[in-house]
Every structure is written in C-alpha cells, then in structure tokens.
mmCIF file of C-alpha atoms in Angstrom:
data_model
loop_
_atom_site.group_PDB
_atom_site.id
_atom_site.type_symbol
_atom_site.label_atom_id
_atom_site.label_comp_id
_atom_site.label_asym_id
_atom_site.label_seq_id
_atom_site.Cartn_x
_atom_site.Cartn_y
_atom_site.Cartn_z
ATOM 1 C CA MET A 686 57.076 -25.472 102.075
ATOM 2 C CA ASN A 687 60.319 -23.831 103.810
ATOM 3 C CA VAL A 688 63.343 -22.300 101.776
ATOM 4 C CA THR A 689 66.411 -24.113 103.064
ATOM 5 C CA THR A 690 70.381 -22.656 102.042
ATOM 6 C CA ASN A 691 73.312 -24.284 102.092
ATOM 7 C CA ALA A 692 73.735 -22.142 105.152
ATOM 8 C CA THR A 693 71.064 -24.410 106.635
ATOM 9 C CA GLN A 694 69.019 -20.788 107.174
ATOM 10 C CA THR A 695 65.212 -21.441 107.042
ATOM 11 C CA PHE A 696 63.263 -18.399 105.303
ATOM 12 C CA PRO A 697 59.734 -18.195 105.316
ATOM 13 C CA PRO A 698 57.896 -18.457 102.093
ATOM 14 C CA PRO A 699 58.036 -15.126 99.588
ATOM 15 C CA PRO A 700 55.707 -12.706 100.470
ATOM 16 C CA LEU A 701 53.423 -12.910 96.973
ATOM 17 C CA VAL A 702 50.414 -10.190 96.103
ATOM 18 C CA VAL A 703 47.426 -11.953 97.338
ATOM 19 C CA PHE A 704 44.239 -10.913 95.053
ATOM 20 C CA PRO A 705 40.674 -12.058 95.312
ATOM 21 C CA ARG A 706 39.613 -15.070 94.222
ATOM 22 C CA PRO A 707 37.924 -15.075 90.864
ATOM 23 C CA ILE A 708 34.939 -16.028 89.613
ATOM 24 C CA ILE A 709 36.381 -16.546 85.942
ATOM 25 C CA ASP A 710 37.775 -19.923 84.441
ATOM 26 C CA SER A 711 41.361 -19.547 85.219
ATOM 27 C CA ARG A 712 42.485 -22.436 83.513
ATOM 28 C CA ALA A 713 40.928 -20.620 80.423
ATOM 29 C CA LEU A 714 42.483 -17.568 80.970
ATOM 30 C CA ASP A 715 46.055 -18.838 81.493
ATOM 31 C CA ILE A 716 45.438 -21.326 78.353
ATOM 32 C CA SER A 717 44.897 -17.883 76.122
ATOM 33 C CA ALA A 718 47.591 -15.982 77.997
ATOM 34 C CA VAL A 719 49.962 -18.943 76.831
ATOM 35 C CA VAL A 720 48.662 -18.633 73.356
ATOM 36 C CA LEU A 721 48.995 -15.307 72.816
ATOM 37 C CA ILE A 722 52.647 -15.271 74.579
ATOM 38 C CA SER A 723 53.633 -17.857 71.882
ATOM 39 C CA LEU A 724 52.399 -15.865 68.864
ATOM 40 C CA GLY A 725 53.511 -12.478 70.124
ATOM 41 C CA ILE A 726 56.941 -14.287 70.341
ATOM 42 C CA VAL A 727 56.596 -16.032 66.507
ATOM 43 C CA THR A 728 55.467 -12.346 65.205
ATOM 44 C CA ASN A 729 57.918 -10.268 66.906
ATOM 45 C CA GLY A 730 60.914 -13.032 65.927
ATOM 46 C CA ILE A 731 59.621 -12.784 62.479
ATOM 47 C CA ALA A 732 59.462 -9.211 61.961
ATOM 48 C CA ILE A 733 62.921 -8.739 63.552
ATOM 49 C CA LEU A 734 64.388 -11.716 61.260
ATOM 50 C CA ILE A 735 62.791 -9.633 58.359
ATOM 51 C CA ILE A 736 64.562 -6.164 58.971
ATOM 52 C CA ALA A 737 67.673 -8.001 60.259
ATOM 53 C CA ILE A 738 68.436 -9.944 56.719
ATOM 54 C CA ASN A 739 67.513 -6.989 54.691
ATOM 55 C CA ARG A 740 70.097 -4.552 55.004
ATOM 56 C CA LYS A 741 69.394 -2.807 52.186
ATOM 57 C CA ILE A 742 66.377 -1.121 53.692
ATOM 58 C CA TRP A 743 67.934 -0.272 56.928
ATOM 59 C CA ASN A 744 66.934 3.445 58.155
ATOM 60 C CA ILE A 745 65.233 4.813 60.802
ATOM 61 C CA THR A 746 62.090 3.874 61.075
ATOM 62 C CA HIS A 747 63.256 0.717 60.407
ATOM 63 C CA GLY A 748 66.104 0.526 63.123
ATOM 64 C CA ILE A 749 63.149 2.278 65.883
ATOM 65 C CA LEU A 750 61.112 -0.844 64.475
ATOM 66 C CA ALA A 751 63.476 -3.424 64.962
ATOM 67 C CA SER A 752 63.678 -2.089 68.793
ATOM 68 C CA MET A 753 60.789 -2.098 69.603
ATOM 69 C CA PHE A 754 59.557 -5.332 68.599
ATOM 70 C CA ALA A 755 62.727 -6.725 70.483
ATOM 71 C CA ALA A 756 61.344 -5.330 73.398
ATOM 72 C CA SER A 757 57.925 -6.582 72.811
ATOM 73 C CA LEU A 758 59.825 -9.980 72.153
ATOM 74 C CA LEU A 759 61.906 -9.733 75.764
ATOM 75 C CA TYR A 760 58.489 -8.838 77.302
ATOM 76 C CA ASP A 761 56.608 -11.896 76.355
ATOM 77 C CA THR A 762 59.517 -14.578 77.013
ATOM 78 C CA ILE A 763 61.098 -12.640 80.118
ATOM 79 C CA TYR A 764 58.288 -11.100 82.061
ATOM 80 C CA ALA A 765 54.737 -12.408 80.500
ATOM 81 C CA LEU A 766 55.820 -16.036 80.136
ATOM 82 C CA PRO A 767 57.490 -16.748 83.926
ATOM 83 C CA PHE A 768 55.299 -14.109 85.714
ATOM 84 C CA PHE A 769 51.884 -15.061 84.598
ATOM 85 C CA ASN A 770 52.478 -18.526 84.695
ATOM 86 C CA PHE A 771 55.632 -19.901 87.084
ATOM 87 C CA LEU A 772 55.830 -17.258 89.152
ATOM 88 C CA ASP A 773 55.356 -19.696 92.421
ATOM 89 C CA SER A 774 57.810 -22.355 91.382
ATOM 90 C CA LEU A 775 60.516 -19.378 90.595
ATOM 91 C CA ALA A 776 59.635 -18.123 94.021
ATOM 92 C CA VAL A 777 61.166 -21.295 95.217
ATOM 93 C CA THR A 778 63.679 -22.486 92.507
ATOM 94 C CA ALA A 779 65.021 -18.811 91.269
ATOM 95 C CA PRO A 780 64.057 -15.895 94.207
ATOM 96 C CA LEU A 781 66.163 -13.471 92.731
ATOM 97 C CA PHE A 782 64.817 -13.831 89.278
ATOM 98 C CA CYS A 783 61.730 -13.713 90.930
ATOM 99 C CA SER A 784 62.437 -10.775 92.273
ATOM 100 C CA LEU A 785 63.538 -8.782 89.288
ATOM 101 C CA VAL A 786 60.756 -10.054 86.642
ATOM 102 C CA ARG A 787 58.307 -7.396 87.559
ATOM 103 C CA GLY A 788 60.856 -4.605 87.042
ATOM 104 C CA ILE A 789 61.781 -6.506 83.619
ATOM 105 C CA GLY A 790 58.457 -6.249 82.841
ATOM 106 C CA LEU A 791 57.921 -2.160 83.904
ATOM 107 C CA THR A 792 61.120 -1.509 81.964
ATOM 108 C CA LEU A 793 59.911 -3.145 78.468
ATOM 109 C CA MET A 794 56.770 -1.747 79.120
ATOM 110 C CA PHE A 795 58.095 2.157 79.334
ATOM 111 C CA VAL A 796 60.350 1.271 76.426
ATOM 112 C CA THR A 797 57.924 -0.222 73.944
ATOM 113 C CA THR A 798 55.934 3.061 74.565
ATOM 114 C CA LEU A 799 58.858 5.583 74.200
ATOM 115 C CA HIS A 800 59.646 3.626 70.809
ATOM 116 C CA HIS A 801 56.045 4.601 69.776
ATOM 117 C CA CYS A 802 56.912 8.164 70.928
ATOM 118 C CA LEU A 803 60.246 7.936 68.411
ATOM 119 C CA ILE A 804 58.165 6.795 65.482
ATOM 120 C CA CYS A 805 56.225 10.036 66.369
ATOM 121 C CA PHE A 806 58.993 12.132 66.239
ATOM 122 C CA ASN A 807 60.359 10.686 63.404
ATOM 123 C CA ARG A 808 57.145 11.391 61.376
ATOM 124 C CA TYR A 809 57.213 14.789 62.757
ATOM 125 C CA LEU A 810 60.456 15.558 61.153
ATOM 126 C CA CYS A 811 59.893 13.905 58.127
ATOM 127 C CA LEU A 812 56.572 16.366 57.494
ATOM 128 C CA ALA A 813 58.317 19.122 59.229
ATOM 129 C CA HIS A 814 61.857 19.304 57.789
ATOM 130 C CA PRO A 815 61.729 17.218 54.868
ATOM 131 C CA PHE A 816 64.945 18.865 53.469
ATOM 132 C CA LYS A 817 67.249 17.937 56.675
ATOM 133 C CA TYR A 818 65.436 14.931 57.221
ATOM 134 C CA ARG A 819 66.266 13.203 53.685
ATOM 135 C CA LEU A 820 69.853 13.936 54.317
ATOM 136 C CA ARG A 821 69.851 12.079 57.666
ATOM 137 C CA ALA A 822 67.551 9.314 56.474
ATOM 138 C CA SER A 823 69.630 6.450 57.926
ATOM 139 C CA TYR A 824 69.595 4.043 60.602
ATOM 140 C CA ARG A 825 72.980 5.022 62.192
ATOM 141 C CA TYR A 826 70.760 8.400 63.321
ATOM 142 C CA ALA A 827 68.687 6.313 65.042
ATOM 143 C CA VAL A 828 71.034 4.299 67.167
ATOM 144 C CA PRO A 829 71.671 6.992 69.637
ATOM 145 C CA LEU A 830 67.724 7.697 70.436
ATOM 146 C CA ILE A 831 67.417 4.052 70.656
ATOM 147 C CA VAL A 832 70.219 3.549 73.255
ATOM 148 C CA MET A 833 68.789 6.892 75.042
ATOM 149 C CA VAL A 834 65.306 5.107 75.074
ATOM 150 C CA TRP A 835 66.199 1.706 76.311
ATOM 151 C CA ALA A 836 68.631 3.758 78.905
ATOM 152 C CA ALA A 837 65.638 5.727 80.442
ATOM 153 C CA GLY A 838 63.466 2.515 80.812
ATOM 154 C CA ILE A 839 66.255 0.470 82.655
ATOM 155 C CA ILE A 840 67.133 3.283 85.064
ATOM 156 C CA THR A 841 63.524 4.011 85.944
ATOM 157 C CA GLY A 842 62.448 0.148 85.901
ATOM 158 C CA SER A 843 65.245 -0.504 88.057
ATOM 159 C CA ALA A 844 65.068 2.335 90.436
ATOM 160 C CA PRO A 845 63.248 0.344 93.375
ATOM 161 C CA TYR A 846 66.052 -2.083 93.464
ATOM 162 C CA TYR A 847 68.743 -0.283 94.630
ATOM 163 C CA THR A 848 66.156 2.057 96.890
ATOM 164 C CA PHE A 849 63.450 0.283 99.038
ATOM 165 C CA ARG A 850 63.170 -3.068 97.184
ATOM 166 C CA ILE A 851 66.658 -4.320 97.718
ATOM 167 C CA PRO A 852 66.657 -8.193 95.913
ATOM 168 C CA THR A 853 67.851 -11.059 97.877
ATOM 169 C CA THR A 854 68.948 -14.365 96.573
ATOM 170 C CA ASN A 855 67.281 -16.632 99.056
ATOM 171 C CA ARG A 856 63.915 -14.484 98.834
ATOM 172 C CA CYS A 857 61.494 -13.197 96.775
ATOM 173 C CA VAL A 858 59.971 -9.895 97.008
ATOM 174 C CA VAL A 859 57.547 -8.948 94.007
ATOM 175 C CA THR A 860 56.288 -5.793 96.671
ATOM 176 C CA SER A 861 58.334 -4.570 99.495
ATOM 177 C CA LEU A 862 55.474 -4.802 102.496
ATOM 178 C CA ARG A 863 57.911 -2.729 104.706
ATOM 179 C CA SER A 864 57.499 0.234 101.970
ATOM 180 C CA PRO A 865 53.862 -0.112 100.895
ATOM 181 C CA GLU A 866 54.196 3.924 100.255
ATOM 182 C CA SER A 867 57.364 3.984 98.321
ATOM 183 C CA GLU A 868 55.662 1.511 96.099
ATOM 184 C CA ARG A 869 52.595 3.295 95.861
ATOM 185 C CA VAL A 870 54.419 6.675 94.843
ATOM 186 C CA TYR A 871 56.891 4.777 92.574
ATOM 187 C CA LEU A 872 54.302 3.031 90.134
ATOM 188 C CA ASN A 873 52.379 6.264 89.809
ATOM 189 C CA ILE A 874 55.764 8.683 89.437
ATOM 190 C CA ALA A 875 57.118 6.322 87.052
ATOM 191 C CA THR A 876 53.912 5.060 84.968
ATOM 192 C CA GLY A 877 52.613 8.727 84.967
ATOM 193 C CA VAL A 878 56.394 9.967 83.364
ATOM 194 C CA LEU A 879 56.633 7.400 81.116
ATOM 195 C CA TYR A 880 53.590 5.877 79.789
ATOM 196 C CA PHE A 881 50.516 8.731 80.331
ATOM 197 C CA LEU A 882 53.051 11.425 79.458
ATOM 198 C CA PRO A 883 54.337 10.340 76.376
ATOM 199 C CA LEU A 884 51.022 9.079 75.392
ATOM 200 C CA GLY A 885 49.553 12.623 75.716
ATOM 201 C CA ILE A 886 52.556 14.040 73.966
ATOM 202 C CA MET A 887 52.188 11.603 70.855
ATOM 203 C CA ILE A 888 47.951 12.455 70.747
ATOM 204 C CA ILE A 889 48.679 16.462 70.918
ATOM 205 C CA SER A 890 51.607 15.707 68.167
ATOM 206 C CA TYR A 891 49.378 13.765 65.939
ATOM 207 C CA CYS A 892 46.420 16.235 65.962
ATOM 208 C CA HIS A 893 48.855 18.886 65.315
ATOM 209 C CA LEU A 894 50.031 16.792 62.239
ATOM 210 C CA PHE A 895 46.512 16.048 61.126
ATOM 211 C CA TYR A 896 45.774 19.711 61.306
ATOM 212 C CA VAL A 897 48.616 20.651 59.131
ATOM 213 C CA ILE A 898 48.148 18.094 56.306
ATOM 214 C CA ASN A 899 44.037 18.799 56.222
ATOM 215 C CA ASN A 900 44.693 22.504 56.070
ATOM 216 C CA LYS A 901 45.498 23.752 52.545
ATOM 217 C CA PRO A 902 47.366 26.902 53.263
ATOM 218 C CA LYS A 903 49.526 25.543 55.739
ATOM 219 C CA LEU A 904 50.230 22.566 53.159
ATOM 220 C CA LEU A 905 51.170 25.362 50.761
ATOM 221 C CA SER A 906 52.742 27.217 53.144
ATOM 222 C CA LEU A 907 54.824 24.001 53.853
ATOM 223 C CA MET A 908 55.606 23.322 50.071
ATOM 224 C CA ARG A 909 56.907 26.531 49.277
ATOM 225 C CA VAL A 910 59.281 26.619 52.572
ATOM 226 C CA ASN A 911 60.516 23.079 52.320
ATOM 227 C CA THR A 912 60.464 23.064 48.351
ATOM 228 C CA VAL A 913 58.148 19.376 48.372
ATOM 229 C CA SER A 914 55.818 18.323 45.626
ATOM 230 C CA GLN A 915 52.568 17.585 46.657
ATOM 231 C CA SER A 916 53.077 13.806 45.847
ATOM 232 C CA PHE A 917 55.675 14.077 48.872
ATOM 233 C CA LEU A 918 53.005 15.593 51.180
ATOM 234 C CA GLU A 919 50.103 13.271 49.996
ATOM 235 C CA LEU A 920 52.505 9.807 50.917
ATOM 236 C CA ASN A 921 53.308 11.511 54.322
ATOM 237 C CA LYS A 922 49.517 12.039 55.170
ATOM 238 C CA LYS A 923 48.874 8.473 54.166
ATOM 239 C CA LEU A 924 51.684 7.306 56.658
ATOM 240 C CA ILE A 925 50.737 9.756 59.131
ATOM 241 C CA GLN A 926 47.504 7.929 59.409
ATOM 242 C CA GLN A 927 48.396 4.698 59.235
ATOM 243 C CA THR A 928 51.038 5.052 62.176
ATOM 244 C CA CYS A 929 48.102 7.007 64.074
ATOM 245 C CA ALA A 930 45.828 4.241 63.200
ATOM 246 C CA ILE A 931 48.349 1.512 65.014
ATOM 247 C CA LEU A 932 48.993 4.530 67.966
ATOM 248 C CA GLY A 933 45.088 4.114 68.455
ATOM 249 C CA VAL A 934 45.408 -0.146 68.659
ATOM 250 C CA TYR A 935 47.935 0.285 70.877
ATOM 251 C CA ILE A 936 45.906 3.098 73.334
ATOM 252 C CA MET A 937 42.335 0.865 73.180
ATOM 253 C CA LEU A 938 44.321 -2.617 73.969
ATOM 254 C CA TRP A 939 46.890 -1.395 76.447
ATOM 255 C CA MET A 940 45.765 1.480 78.429
ATOM 256 C CA PRO A 941 42.892 -0.115 79.922
ATOM 257 C CA TYR A 942 44.938 -3.034 81.233
ATOM 258 C CA GLN A 943 47.796 -0.360 82.268
ATOM 259 C CA THR A 944 44.823 1.449 84.209
ATOM 260 C CA ILE A 945 43.713 -1.169 86.155
ATOM 261 C CA PHE A 946 46.923 -2.657 86.892
ATOM 262 C CA LEU A 947 47.585 0.978 88.544
ATOM 263 C CA LEU A 948 44.419 0.939 90.170
ATOM 264 C CA ILE A 949 45.524 -2.090 92.063
ATOM 265 C CA ALA A 950 49.156 -0.900 92.829
ATOM 266 C CA ASN A 951 46.920 1.913 94.508
ATOM 267 C CA ARG A 952 45.163 -0.599 96.688
ATOM 268 C CA ILE A 953 42.169 -0.514 94.982
ATOM 269 C CA VAL A 954 41.438 -4.271 94.892
ATOM 270 C CA THR A 955 37.884 -5.372 94.188
ATOM 271 C CA LEU A 956 36.290 -8.412 92.570
ATOM 272 C CA PRO A 957 35.150 -7.222 89.645
ATOM 273 C CA LEU A 958 38.091 -5.370 89.132
ATOM 274 C CA TYR A 959 40.587 -8.176 89.349
ATOM 275 C CA ASN A 960 38.512 -10.172 86.665
ATOM 276 C CA ALA A 961 38.767 -7.460 84.522
ATOM 277 C CA PHE A 962 42.203 -6.968 85.223
ATOM 278 C CA ARG A 963 42.882 -10.713 83.629
ATOM 279 C CA VAL A 964 40.376 -10.313 80.852
ATOM 280 C CA LEU A 965 42.190 -6.918 79.935
ATOM 281 C CA ARG A 966 46.040 -8.794 79.986
ATOM 282 C CA LEU A 967 44.833 -10.471 77.421
ATOM 283 C CA PHE A 968 44.003 -7.845 75.386
ATOM 284 C CA ALA A 969 47.726 -6.455 75.992
ATOM 285 C CA LEU A 970 48.932 -9.789 75.201
ATOM 286 C CA ALA A 971 47.187 -9.441 72.033
ATOM 287 C CA TYR A 972 48.564 -6.282 71.121
ATOM 288 C CA LEU A 973 52.203 -7.619 71.473
ATOM 289 C CA VAL A 974 50.665 -10.538 68.773
ATOM 290 C CA ILE A 975 49.346 -7.576 66.347
ATOM 291 C CA ASN A 976 51.867 -4.852 66.563
ATOM 292 C CA PRO A 977 54.661 -5.974 64.168
ATOM 293 C CA LEU A 978 51.815 -7.625 61.755
ATOM 294 C CA LEU A 979 50.002 -4.061 61.432
ATOM 295 C CA PHE A 980 53.513 -2.460 61.008
ATOM 296 C CA MET A 981 54.517 -4.932 57.915
ATOM 297 C CA TYR A 982 51.307 -4.488 56.514
ATOM 298 C CA HIS A 983 51.269 -0.757 56.211
ATOM 299 C CA ILE A 984 55.059 -0.241 55.748
ATOM 300 C CA SER A 985 55.385 -0.599 51.807
ATOM 301 C CA THR A 986 59.455 -1.666 52.422
ATOM 302 C CA LEU A 987 58.541 -4.188 54.608
ATOM 303 C CA ARG A 988 55.670 -5.350 52.948
ATOM 304 C CA LYS A 989 57.762 -5.776 49.450
ATOM 305 C CA GLU A 990 60.461 -7.616 51.016
ATOM 306 C CA ASN A 991 57.694 -10.209 52.504
ATOM 307 C CA MET A 992 55.973 -10.427 48.876
ATOM 308 C CA ARG A 993 59.594 -10.957 47.533
ATOM 309 C CA GLY A 994 60.552 -13.821 49.981
ATOM 310 C CA PHE A 995 56.934 -15.258 49.366
ATOM 311 C CA ALA A 996 57.637 -15.000 45.205
ATOM 312 C CA LYS A 997 61.176 -16.582 45.502
ATOM 313 C CA LYS A 998 59.613 -19.742 47.319
ATOM 314 C CA ILE A 999 56.852 -19.890 44.854
ATOM 315 C CA GLN A 1000 59.404 -19.762 42.056
ATOM 316 C CA THR A 1001 61.831 -22.702 43.636
ATOM 317 C CA GLN A 1002 58.784 -24.938 44.265
ATOM 318 C CA HIS A 1003 57.740 -24.144 40.677
ATOM 319 C CA THR A 1004 61.297 -24.945 39.571
ATOM 320 C CA ASN A 1005 61.637 -28.080 41.731
ATOM 321 C CA GLY A 1006 58.405 -29.217 40.755
ATOM 322 C CA HIS A 1007 59.524 -28.944 37.058
ATOM 323 C CA PHE A 1008 56.881 -25.891 35.972
ATOM 324 C CA THR A 1009 57.981 -22.995 34.436
ATOM 325 C CA PRO A 1010 58.521 -20.087 36.835
ATOM 326 C CA THR A 1011 56.775 -16.978 36.556
ATOM 327 C CA SER A 1012 59.071 -14.172 35.957
ATOM 328 C CA ILE A 1013 58.376 -11.845 38.945
ATOM 329 C CA GLU A 1014 60.551 -8.810 39.119
ATOM 330 C CA TYR A 1015 60.482 -5.932 42.028
ATOM 331 C CA LYS A 1016 62.235 -2.616 41.738
ATOM 332 C CA ARG A 1017 64.851 -2.277 44.100
ATOM 333 C CA THR A 1018 63.995 -0.815 47.494
ATOM 334 C CA THR A 1019 65.208 2.384 48.485
ATOM 335 C CA THR A 1020 66.342 3.625 51.791
ATOM 336 C CA TYR A 1021 64.698 6.858 51.552
ATOM 337 C CA GLU A 1022 62.482 7.606 54.244
ATOM 338 C CA SER A 1023 59.376 8.791 52.061
ATOM 339 C CA ASN A 1024 59.059 5.600 50.350
ATOM 340 C CA VAL A 1025 58.607 3.412 53.548
#
C-alpha cells in the first residue's frame, strides 16, 4: 500500500529488513516477548519508585541503579514493544519514529552497559580508597557521571541520523540501503567500543578485585594504608561477589543476543542463526525483568525498605481487621556506602 502525503506525493513502501522465513512458531515468540516486556516495565518501574520515595537511602549506588532501571524501562516501552510488535504499522502511521526506533534501542543498550561500568567503578573505589570514598558517598557525586553515561550513549546511538542515515518524515528507514558499508562499520565500532570493551574492562576489574580480597597480604596492606577494619573488607567482599554475580547474569543473558545481532548486521544471515536470534531475544528481555529484582534482593538498604513497606501494610491490615498489630521495628537505614 502506498503512502500519500498532504502534498499528494506518493512514496513506495519503506525498505524494511527481510529475514528468512522462520521455522519457530512466531506467535508464541511474540506473545512471550510481550509478556516479558510487560513484566520488565513493572519490575523496573517498582524499583525506581522504591528508590525515589525513600530519600534517606539516596547515595551513589542507588543513584546509578535508578538511572539504569530508567534506561531499562525506556528500552522496554520505547524500543522493544514497538520495534518487535508494531514496526510494520509504524512504517505507515509514524515513519519518523519508525526510522529512529532502532537508534533508540542501541542508545539504551549502550547506556545500560555503561551503568554496569559505573557500578564496577563504584565498587573498586569503595575498596581501594575507602576513606576518600566515604567522604563522597552521596548521590550528588553520581549525577555528573550519570549525565556523562547518557550523553555518550545518546551521541553514539544518534550518530547515523546526522551522517549516512538521515531520517525523513514520510518514509521509514531502519537500515540505509544506500550506505550498507557505513551501517556495518558503524555497528561494529559502536558495539565494540560501548559494549564489548566495557564488558572486558569490567571482567578484568572484577578479577583484580577478587585477587585483592582473597590475597591476605594485600588485605593487610589495604587495612594498614586505609585504616579500615576487617569487617569492612569482609562486607565489601560480599558486595563485590554479589555484584559480579549480577554482571555474570547480564553477560549470559544479553551477550549471545548482542553477538548474533552483530553477525546479522554483518550480512551473516542463515535460517538457524535467525531463529536463534529470535529465541535469544527473549533471554535479553528476561534480563530486564530480573535485573532490578536481583539488585533489590542483594542490596540491603533496598531489601530493608521493601520489608518495611510490607510490614506497614500488614500492620495496617491487622489494625483495620481489629487485630493487635505486632510491633516491628527497624533501625534507621544509613546512607554510608558500606552498608549498601
């Protein structure tokens, strides 16, 4: 069906990417994707709300997490839901947004990965320079870093739109057919610099942290230089292990999807590869669902706030039902980073 503008100009249908016919049930995959996207919106939204309404727990870690959850929420709502389910209709009804949606997805993927880098950097400074870090354990110091992460993701994700893939208001252009080599080079460089390179840096950093916290002479030297207690180092050891485990989940669920996406972008398209891409997409969406749950469980301040809210709800129900409420007391949650 042709698209006609107000100037009575007729344009051909938008050039969408054509993949081989899949042998997997597309309907089941689409339904599963919608369910995972919906769950991701709910879990990330709840996590953001918990951090936002509890100002006394605001610190560097929670500021970074709130920003990362916001990126995941935007990924589900602005990119995943329309791109995977309504792209054909968007090509007709909203061609400009259809042209921009792929860049939005790449931007938010870059931003999410860079937030993991910030968390890694945060943990490294907390262990290596605890005294200086303690003086700056406030969310205000996280704001400039978060702004830099978003700026880097937006600039990189939008680069094609002011170079070789200029969007128009009357035609959806997901991939530039005039400059396929530019598309390939851009995706390779952008994904390598803002995805695989940060992952490599994080893996090396966590390996070094594990070496330090498991090496007794190093620990003794760290305690002597920074005048910190053994309990402080043990707590940070636990935090590093938990954060590294969450990063491992991110790598296992997201990296296969991103790797196959890059192969397809480099014109390596086969039926098994495309079917694997569609299935691994579900694993990537599943990560967006469980990521906030993992952080809310492993970070004690978030977990305590959840328990506090749950206890208040139970007390309110008991009071309304004329039951004698059980007294449940919590110590005030501090914002010192070692207690996170």
